[in-house]
Tab-separated table of N, CA and C and ligand atoms in Angstrom:
chain	number	residue	atom	x	y	z
K	1	MET	N	0.842	-1.197	0.000
K	1	MET	CA	0.000	0.000	0.000
K	1	MET	C	0.876	1.245	0.000
K	2	ALA	N	0.607	2.143	-0.908
K	2	ALA	CA	1.364	3.393	-0.944
K	2	ALA	C	0.875	4.292	0.188
K	3	ILE	N	1.797	4.728	1.022
K	3	ILE	CA	1.361	5.552	2.162
K	3	ILE	C	1.907	6.967	2.090
K	4	GLU	N	2.666	7.278	1.057
K	4	GLU	CA	3.227	8.617	0.941
K	4	GLU	C	2.103	9.656	0.921
K	5	ASN	N	2.301	10.696	1.695
K	5	ASN	CA	1.353	11.817	1.794
K	5	ASN	C	0.048	11.464	2.507
K	6	LYS	N	-0.009	10.282	3.124
K	6	LYS	CA	-1.157	9.963	3.974
K	6	LYS	C	-0.936	10.580	5.361
K	7	VAL	N	-1.995	10.580	6.167
K	7	VAL	CA	-1.898	11.032	7.561
K	7	VAL	C	-2.090	9.817	8.471
K	8	ALA	N	-1.086	9.568	9.306
K	8	ALA	CA	-1.150	8.430	10.230
K	8	ALA	C	-1.248	8.926	11.664
K	9	LEU	N	-2.082	8.270	12.450
K	9	LEU	CA	-2.184	8.555	13.887
K	9	LEU	C	-1.605	7.360	14.631
K	10	VAL	N	-0.642	7.618	15.513
K	10	VAL	CA	0.008	6.545	16.274
K	10	VAL	C	-0.221	6.791	17.757
K	11	THR	N	-0.837	5.836	18.435
K	11	THR	CA	-1.024	5.967	19.883
K	11	THR	C	0.189	5.381	20.608
K	12	GLY	N	0.462	5.941	21.778
K	12	GLY	CA	1.650	5.499	22.520
K	12	GLY	C	2.917	5.839	21.763
K	13	ALA	N	2.894	6.988	21.088
K	13	ALA	CA	3.995	7.358	20.182
K	13	ALA	C	5.170	7.989	20.918
K	14	GLY	N	5.066	8.130	22.226
K	14	GLY	CA	6.100	8.846	22.963
K	14	GLY	C	7.387	8.078	23.160
K	15	GLN	N	7.329	6.765	23.091
K	15	GLN	CA	8.559	5.993	23.310
K	15	GLN	C	8.403	4.594	22.739
K	16	GLY	N	9.499	3.846	22.782
K	16	GLY	CA	9.463	2.427	22.447
K	16	GLY	C	8.967	2.144	21.041
K	17	ILE	N	8.105	1.146	20.942
K	17	ILE	CA	7.622	0.675	19.641
K	17	ILE	C	6.836	1.778	18.919
K	18	GLY	N	5.986	2.504	19.669
K	18	GLY	CA	5.181	3.562	19.048
K	18	GLY	C	6.045	4.650	18.433
K	19	ARG	N	7.091	5.052	19.150
K	19	ARG	CA	8.023	6.049	18.598
K	19	ARG	C	8.676	5.493	17.327
K	20	GLY	N	9.101	4.237	17.391
K	20	GLY	CA	9.738	3.625	16.221
K	20	GLY	C	8.797	3.569	15.025
K	21	ILE	N	7.542	3.214	15.274
K	21	ILE	CA	6.557	3.160	14.179
K	21	ILE	C	6.334	4.560	13.599
K	22	ALA	N	6.221	5.543	14.474
K	22	ALA	CA	5.979	6.922	14.006
K	22	ALA	C	7.123	7.398	13.116
K	23	LEU	N	8.345	7.118	13.531
K	23	LEU	CA	9.500	7.569	12.736
K	23	LEU	C	9.584	6.797	11.419
K	24	ARG	N	9.248	5.514	11.445
K	24	ARG	CA	9.262	4.736	10.201
K	24	ARG	C	8.195	5.250	9.222
K	25	LEU	N	7.005	5.544	9.760
K	25	LEU	CA	5.950	6.095	8.900
K	25	LEU	C	6.393	7.420	8.289
K	26	ALA	N	7.045	8.266	9.107
K	26	ALA	CA	7.521	9.555	8.593
K	26	ALA	C	8.560	9.331	7.498
K	27	LYS	N	9.454	8.377	7.710
K	27	LYS	CA	10.468	8.075	6.677
K	27	LYS	C	9.806	7.587	5.395
K	28	ASP	N	8.666	6.905	5.555
K	28	ASP	CA	7.943	6.395	4.377
K	28	ASP	C	7.027	7.448	3.758
K	29	GLY	N	7.014	8.654	4.346
K	29	GLY	CA	6.350	9.764	3.678
K	29	GLY	C	5.038	10.237	4.259
K	30	THR	N	4.637	9.727	5.429
K	30	THR	CA	3.356	10.179	5.998
K	30	THR	C	3.563	11.372	6.933
K	31	SER	N	2.502	12.149	7.105
K	31	SER	CA	2.420	13.067	8.234
K	31	SER	C	1.952	12.231	9.425
K	32	VAL	N	2.337	12.644	10.624
K	32	VAL	CA	2.046	11.803	11.786
K	32	VAL	C	1.416	12.594	12.928
K	33	MET	N	0.270	12.123	13.398
K	33	MET	CA	-0.326	12.627	14.634
K	33	MET	C	0.147	11.721	15.757
K	34	LEU	N	0.887	12.314	16.689
K	34	LEU	CA	1.483	11.558	17.790
K	34	LEU	C	0.597	11.701	19.021
K	35	VAL	N	0.118	10.571	19.524
K	35	VAL	CA	-0.810	10.579	20.670
K	35	VAL	C	-0.185	9.807	21.830
K	36	ASP	N	-0.262	10.397	23.016
K	36	ASP	CA	0.288	9.716	24.200
K	36	ASP	C	-0.253	10.432	25.440
K	37	VAL	N	-0.159	9.777	26.585
K	37	VAL	CA	-0.490	10.460	27.845
K	37	VAL	C	0.643	11.381	28.274
K	38	ASN	N	1.825	11.168	27.728
K	38	ASN	CA	3.009	11.922	28.147
K	38	ASN	C	3.347	12.990	27.100
K	39	ALA	N	3.070	14.245	27.458
K	39	ALA	CA	3.255	15.349	26.504
K	39	ALA	C	4.721	15.552	26.143
K	40	THR	N	5.588	15.507	27.138
K	40	THR	CA	7.004	15.790	26.890
K	40	THR	C	7.590	14.833	25.867
K	41	ARG	N	7.210	13.572	25.994
K	41	ARG	CA	7.774	12.572	25.080
K	41	ARG	C	7.306	12.783	23.648
K	42	ILE	N	6.018	13.074	23.454
K	42	ILE	CA	5.565	13.247	22.062
K	42	ILE	C	6.078	14.557	21.460
K	43	GLU	N	6.340	15.541	22.303
K	43	GLU	CA	6.969	16.767	21.774
K	43	GLU	C	8.340	16.424	21.193
K	44	ALA	N	9.087	15.582	21.894
K	44	ALA	CA	10.422	15.198	21.413
K	44	ALA	C	10.324	14.390	20.119
K	45	VAL	N	9.362	13.494	20.056
K	45	VAL	CA	9.212	12.677	18.835
K	45	VAL	C	8.752	13.557	17.673
K	46	ALA	N	7.919	14.561	17.972
K	46	ALA	CA	7.470	15.484	16.909
K	46	ALA	C	8.672	16.197	16.295
K	47	ALA	N	9.630	16.559	17.132
K	47	ALA	CA	10.840	17.216	16.611
K	47	ALA	C	11.613	16.248	15.715
K	48	GLU	N	11.637	14.973	16.082
K	48	GLU	CA	12.339	13.981	15.254
K	48	GLU	C	11.635	13.803	13.914
K	49	VAL	N	10.301	13.811	13.930
K	49	VAL	CA	9.541	13.688	12.669
K	49	VAL	C	9.808	14.907	11.788
K	50	ALA	N	9.801	16.081	12.411
K	50	ALA	CA	10.044	17.312	11.637
K	50	ALA	C	11.434	17.283	11.012
K	51	ALA	N	12.402	16.721	11.746
K	51	ALA	CA	13.769	16.639	11.219
K	51	ALA	C	13.848	15.721	9.999
K	52	LEU	N	12.883	14.847	9.857
K	52	LEU	CA	12.812	13.966	8.681
K	52	LEU	C	12.095	14.653	7.515
K	53	GLY	N	11.650	15.884	7.762
K	53	GLY	CA	10.999	16.637	6.687
K	53	GLY	C	9.521	16.348	6.546
K	54	ARG	N	8.919	15.777	7.605
K	54	ARG	CA	7.484	15.461	7.560
K	54	ARG	C	6.736	16.254	8.621
K	55	LYS	N	5.445	16.438	8.372
K	55	LYS	CA	4.625	17.172	9.337
K	55	LYS	C	4.277	16.281	10.527
K	56	ALA	N	4.331	16.862	11.721
K	56	ALA	CA	3.912	16.149	12.928
K	56	ALA	C	2.988	17.044	13.736
K	57	ALA	N	2.024	16.427	14.400
K	57	ALA	CA	1.197	17.131	15.364
K	57	ALA	C	1.118	16.240	16.596
K	58	ILE	N	0.850	16.865	17.739
K	58	ILE	CA	0.757	16.069	18.963
K	58	ILE	C	-0.615	16.268	19.603
K	59	PHE	N	-1.050	15.223	20.308
K	59	PHE	CA	-2.304	15.319	21.051
K	59	PHE	C	-2.173	14.450	22.292
K	60	VAL	N	-2.318	15.087	23.444
K	60	VAL	CA	-2.227	14.342	24.702
K	60	VAL	C	-3.584	13.719	24.982
K	61	ALA	N	-3.613	12.389	25.089
K	61	ALA	CA	-4.883	11.690	25.311
K	61	ALA	C	-4.641	10.379	26.031
K	62	ASP	N	-5.619	10.011	26.832
K	62	ASP	CA	-5.657	8.677	27.434
K	62	ASP	C	-6.578	7.843	26.546
K	63	ILE	N	-6.018	6.844	25.888
K	63	ILE	CA	-6.801	6.103	24.882
K	63	ILE	C	-7.927	5.270	25.485
K	64	SER	N	-7.939	5.130	26.803
K	64	SER	CA	-9.047	4.376	27.413
K	64	SER	C	-10.355	5.171	27.361
K	65	ASP	N	-10.249	6.461	27.052
K	65	ASP	CA	-11.414	7.353	26.999
K	65	ASP	C	-11.787	7.600	25.534
K	66	ARG	N	-12.919	7.091	25.105
K	66	ARG	CA	-13.314	7.193	23.692
K	66	ARG	C	-13.346	8.637	23.200
K	67	ALA	N	-13.851	9.537	24.039
K	67	ALA	CA	-13.952	10.945	23.617
K	67	ALA	C	-12.571	11.518	23.308
K	68	GLN	N	-11.567	11.111	24.085
K	68	GLN	CA	-10.212	11.626	23.853
K	68	GLN	C	-9.628	11.049	22.557
K	69	VAL	N	-9.916	9.781	22.277
K	69	VAL	CA	-9.413	9.179	21.022
K	69	VAL	C	-10.076	9.860	19.827
K	70	TYR	N	-11.382	10.046	19.904
K	70	TYR	CA	-12.083	10.708	18.792
K	70	TYR	C	-11.604	12.154	18.625
K	71	ALA	N	-11.301	12.821	19.746
K	71	ALA	CA	-10.783	14.197	19.656
K	71	ALA	C	-9.421	14.207	18.971
K	72	ALA	N	-8.603	13.194	19.238
K	72	ALA	CA	-7.282	13.102	18.586
K	72	ALA	C	-7.452	12.936	17.079
K	73	ILE	N	-8.418	12.124	16.677
K	73	ILE	CA	-8.687	11.928	15.246
K	73	ILE	C	-9.147	13.243	14.609
K	74	ASP	N	-10.055	13.925	15.285
K	74	ASP	CA	-10.524	15.223	14.782
K	74	ASP	C	-9.357	16.195	14.616
K	75	GLU	N	-8.457	16.167	15.591
K	75	GLU	CA	-7.316	17.087	15.561
K	75	GLU	C	-6.343	16.726	14.432
K	76	ALA	N	-6.199	15.435	14.144
K	76	ALA	CA	-5.354	15.035	12.996
K	76	ALA	C	-5.931	15.607	11.712
K	77	GLU	N	-7.239	15.515	11.582
K	77	GLU	CA	-7.879	16.058	10.373
K	77	GLU	C	-7.704	17.567	10.306
K	78	ARG	N	-7.854	18.223	11.452
K	78	ARG	CA	-7.788	19.683	11.473
K	78	ARG	C	-6.354	20.177	11.207
K	79	GLN	N	-5.380	19.548	11.875
K	79	GLN	CA	-4.002	20.058	11.772
K	79	GLN	C	-3.223	19.492	10.589
K	80	LEU	N	-3.539	18.249	10.207
K	80	LEU	CA	-2.722	17.601	9.169
K	80	LEU	C	-3.499	17.355	7.881
K	81	GLY	N	-4.772	17.710	7.889
K	81	GLY	CA	-5.550	17.659	6.654
K	81	GLY	C	-6.126	16.308	6.294
K	82	GLY	N	-6.158	15.384	7.238
K	82	GLY	CA	-6.766	14.091	6.923
K	82	GLY	C	-6.576	13.091	8.046
K	83	PHE	N	-7.066	11.895	7.811
K	83	PHE	CA	-6.882	10.785	8.756
K	83	PHE	C	-7.036	9.506	7.945
K	84	ASP	N	-5.906	8.861	7.638
K	84	ASP	CA	-5.922	7.697	6.743
K	84	ASP	C	-5.545	6.395	7.437
K	85	ILE	N	-4.671	6.486	8.427
K	85	ILE	CA	-4.092	5.274	9.030
K	85	ILE	C	-4.106	5.443	10.543
K	86	ILE	N	-4.475	4.382	11.251
K	86	ILE	CA	-4.312	4.419	12.715
K	86	ILE	C	-3.493	3.215	13.161
K	87	VAL	N	-2.567	3.461	14.064
K	87	VAL	CA	-1.775	2.384	14.664
K	87	VAL	C	-2.098	2.387	16.152
K	88	ASN	N	-2.891	1.415	16.563
K	88	ASN	CA	-3.317	1.300	17.963
K	88	ASN	C	-2.219	0.599	18.764
K	89	ASN	N	-1.169	1.353	19.040
K	89	ASN	CA	0.001	0.750	19.684
K	89	ASN	C	-0.005	0.880	21.201
K	90	ALA	N	-0.567	1.963	21.732
K	90	ALA	CA	-0.461	2.208	23.177
K	90	ALA	C	-1.055	1.053	23.968
K	91	GLY	N	-0.383	0.708	25.028
K	91	GLY	CA	-0.893	-0.356	25.886
K	91	GLY	C	0.002	-0.496	27.092
K	92	ILE	N	-0.472	-1.252	28.043
K	92	ILE	CA	0.316	-1.484	29.257
K	92	ILE	C	0.422	-2.983	29.493
K	93	ALA	N	1.476	-3.354	30.199
K	93	ALA	CA	1.659	-4.764	30.558
K	93	ALA	C	2.067	-4.836	32.020
K	94	GLN	N	1.548	-5.805	32.705
K	94	GLN	CA	1.952	-6.011	34.086
K	94	GLN	C	2.440	-7.443	34.214
K	95	VAL	N	3.623	-7.587	34.758
K	95	VAL	CA	4.180	-8.928	34.934
K	95	VAL	C	4.220	-9.227	36.423
K	96	GLN	N	3.315	-10.067	36.848
K	96	GLN	CA	3.274	-10.463	38.252
K	96	GLN	C	2.438	-11.740	38.373
K	97	PRO	N	2.569	-12.449	39.485
K	97	PRO	CA	1.777	-13.679	39.634
K	97	PRO	C	0.283	-13.381	39.516
K	98	LEU	N	-0.451	-14.231	38.815
K	98	LEU	CA	-1.885	-14.019	38.610
K	98	LEU	C	-2.626	-13.841	39.937
K	99	SER	N	-2.177	-14.556	40.958
K	99	SER	CA	-2.860	-14.486	42.252
K	99	SER	C	-2.724	-13.107	42.904
K	100	ASP	N	-1.748	-12.294	42.429
K	100	ASP	CA	-1.561	-10.946	42.987
K	100	ASP	C	-2.345	-9.887	42.224
K	101	VAL	N	-2.927	-10.254	41.086
K	101	VAL	CA	-3.608	-9.257	40.249
K	101	VAL	C	-4.958	-8.907	40.863
K	102	THR	N	-5.215	-7.604	40.998
K	102	THR	CA	-6.477	-7.154	41.591
K	102	THR	C	-7.517	-6.896	40.503
K	103	PRO	N	-8.799	-6.905	40.865
K	103	PRO	CA	-9.843	-6.573	39.883
K	103	PRO	C	-9.641	-5.184	39.289
K	104	GLU	N	-9.165	-4.244	40.103
K	104	GLU	CA	-8.939	-2.873	39.599
K	104	GLU	C	-7.870	-2.864	38.514
K	105	GLU	N	-6.817	-3.662	38.709
K	105	GLU	CA	-5.751	-3.728	37.696
K	105	GLU	C	-6.259	-4.357	36.407
K	106	VAL	N	-7.084	-5.379	36.534
K	106	VAL	CA	-7.645	-6.015	35.327
K	106	VAL	C	-8.520	-5.019	34.577
K	107	ASP	N	-9.338	-4.264	35.320
K	107	ASP	CA	-10.195	-3.252	34.687
K	107	ASP	C	-9.348	-2.226	33.937
K	108	ARG	N	-8.265	-1.792	34.554
K	108	ARG	CA	-7.406	-0.772	33.914
K	108	ARG	C	-6.773	-1.332	32.638
K	109	ILE	N	-6.276	-2.557	32.710
K	109	ILE	CA	-5.663	-3.181	31.528
K	109	ILE	C	-6.693	-3.306	30.407
K	110	MET	N	-7.898	-3.731	30.760
K	110	MET	CA	-8.949	-3.884	29.739
K	110	MET	C	-9.321	-2.536	29.135
K	111	ARG	N	-9.426	-1.511	29.978
K	111	ARG	CA	-9.814	-0.180	29.463
K	111	ARG	C	-8.772	0.359	28.483
K	112	ILE	N	-7.502	0.139	28.792
K	112	ILE	CA	-6.444	0.681	27.918
K	112	ILE	C	-6.206	-0.254	26.725
K	113	ASN	N	-5.924	-1.526	26.985
K	113	ASN	CA	-5.488	-2.422	25.901
K	113	ASN	C	-6.637	-2.861	24.991
K	114	VAL	N	-7.820	-3.049	25.554
K	114	VAL	CA	-8.941	-3.551	24.749
K	114	VAL	C	-9.832	-2.400	24.284
K	115	HIS	N	-10.355	-1.638	25.248
K	115	HIS	CA	-11.246	-0.540	24.857
K	115	HIS	C	-10.494	0.492	24.024
K	116	GLY	N	-9.250	0.788	24.426
K	116	GLY	CA	-8.474	1.793	23.702
K	116	GLY	C	-8.311	1.433	22.234
K	117	THR	N	-8.076	0.157	21.960
K	117	THR	CA	-7.942	-0.296	20.567
K	117	THR	C	-9.286	-0.201	19.852
K	118	LEU	N	-10.346	-0.565	20.557
K	118	LEU	CA	-11.682	-0.477	19.953
K	118	LEU	C	-12.023	0.970	19.592
K	119	TRP	N	-11.700	1.921	20.484
K	119	TRP	CA	-12.015	3.335	20.180
K	119	TRP	C	-11.208	3.796	18.973
K	120	GLY	N	-9.965	3.341	18.873
K	120	GLY	CA	-9.168	3.718	17.697
K	120	GLY	C	-9.753	3.146	16.425
K	121	ASP	N	-10.137	1.890	16.478
K	121	ASP	CA	-10.682	1.224	15.283
K	121	ASP	C	-12.057	1.749	14.901
K	122	SER	N	-12.795	2.261	15.877
K	122	SER	CA	-14.142	2.719	15.548
K	122	SER	C	-14.143	4.156	15.041
K	123	GLY	N	-12.948	4.781	15.022
K	123	GLY	CA	-12.828	6.089	14.387
K	123	GLY	C	-12.846	5.924	12.882
K	124	ARG	N	-12.609	7.024	12.176
K	124	ARG	CA	-12.683	6.980	10.724
K	124	ARG	C	-11.327	6.599	10.135
K	125	GLY	N	-11.306	6.040	8.898
K	125	GLY	CA	-10.059	5.877	8.171
K	125	GLY	C	-9.690	4.453	7.855
K	126	GLU	N	-8.538	4.319	7.188
K	126	GLU	CA	-8.002	3.045	6.758
K	126	GLU	C	-7.254	2.426	7.940
K	127	LYS	N	-7.326	1.123	8.096
K	127	LYS	CA	-6.736	0.527	9.289
K	127	LYS	C	-5.521	-0.347	8.944
K	128	ILE	N	-4.484	-0.271	9.796
K	128	ILE	CA	-3.356	-1.196	9.725
K	128	ILE	C	-3.331	-1.935	11.041
K	129	HIS	N	-3.313	-3.244	10.980
K	129	HIS	CA	-3.238	-4.016	12.229
K	129	HIS	C	-1.935	-4.774	12.287
U	201	LIG	N1	7.921	-4.371	24.207
U	201	LIG	C1	7.467	-5.613	24.129
U	201	LIG	O1	8.215	-6.594	24.213
U	201	LIG	C2	5.997	-5.869	23.876
U	201	LIG	C3	5.534	-7.182	23.764
U	201	LIG	C4	4.184	-7.425	23.507
U	201	LIG	C5	3.315	-6.345	23.380
U	201	LIG	N2	3.800	-5.086	23.516
U	201	LIG	C6	2.835	-3.992	23.378
U	201	LIG	O2	3.309	-3.097	22.366
U	201	LIG	C7	2.937	-1.763	22.737
U	201	LIG	C8	4.178	-0.882	22.828
U	201	LIG	O3	5.117	-1.493	23.678
U	201	LIG	P1	6.371	-0.683	24.228
U	201	LIG	O4	7.338	-1.684	24.752
U	201	LIG	O5	6.839	0.293	23.210
U	201	LIG	O6	5.696	0.074	25.469
U	201	LIG	P2	6.216	1.329	26.318
U	201	LIG	O7	5.674	1.149	27.690
U	201	LIG	O8	7.680	1.529	26.130
U	201	LIG	O9	5.483	2.576	25.610
U	201	LIG	C9	4.082	2.668	25.632
U	201	LIG	C10	3.690	4.105	25.366
U	201	LIG	O10	2.252	4.158	25.460
U	201	LIG	C11	1.892	5.244	26.288
U	201	LIG	N3	0.630	4.930	26.954
U	201	LIG	C12	0.414	4.048	27.950
U	201	LIG	N4	-0.856	4.053	28.328
U	201	LIG	C13	-1.483	4.981	27.548
U	201	LIG	C14	-2.815	5.460	27.485
U	201	LIG	N5	-3.760	4.997	28.309
U	201	LIG	N6	-3.122	6.388	26.561
U	201	LIG	C15	-2.153	6.899	25.747
U	201	LIG	N7	-0.868	6.485	25.774
U	201	LIG	C16	-0.533	5.548	26.676
U	201	LIG	C17	3.035	5.417	27.272
U	201	LIG	O11	3.075	6.738	27.834
U	201	LIG	C18	4.245	5.100	26.390
U	201	LIG	O12	4.736	6.262	25.727
U	201	LIG	C19	2.190	-1.863	24.075
U	201	LIG	O13	0.800	-1.942	23.810
U	201	LIG	C20	2.706	-3.158	24.645
U	201	LIG	O14	1.791	-3.730	25.555
U	201	LIG	C21	5.095	-4.827	23.761
């Protein structure tokens, strides 16, 4: 699929895999909307995208909240002129014995890893999984 000049939204773009995906997309020619709970990190990644000669925008959002994910999509359209690709990368992992996991922790993991992906997928645009 040709992705040059498309607009991609990457969640959890502030570090790790999400940052790597965002920079790869920029190298392949997309503009990138960087979404994360951590503003400082996505500001730094936006500078890296700009250094590659591509447009970047940032939006601070908790992906477990559907309204915040939809607002990020709206902002990609407003600032970057479209919304073609979403990468639902943000997520959390907890490594501990199952017997130590609390119901509250399970709820949080489900809200971020499951609901967050659903809110991203239920937005508009072409999907990459
Ligand atoms: N690294 C691995 O070996 C591995 C293995 C399997 C799955 N994964 C999954 O791949 C994804 C990226 O992994 P990583 O190692 O780069 O993770 P990471 O923890 O290094 O980075 C995750 C990023 O997502 C952001 N984030 C977390 N919760 C968020 C929320 N509610 N809303 C918005 N942003 C949020 C964090 O601020 C961070 O910038 C995660 O979903 C992770 O669970 C990673």
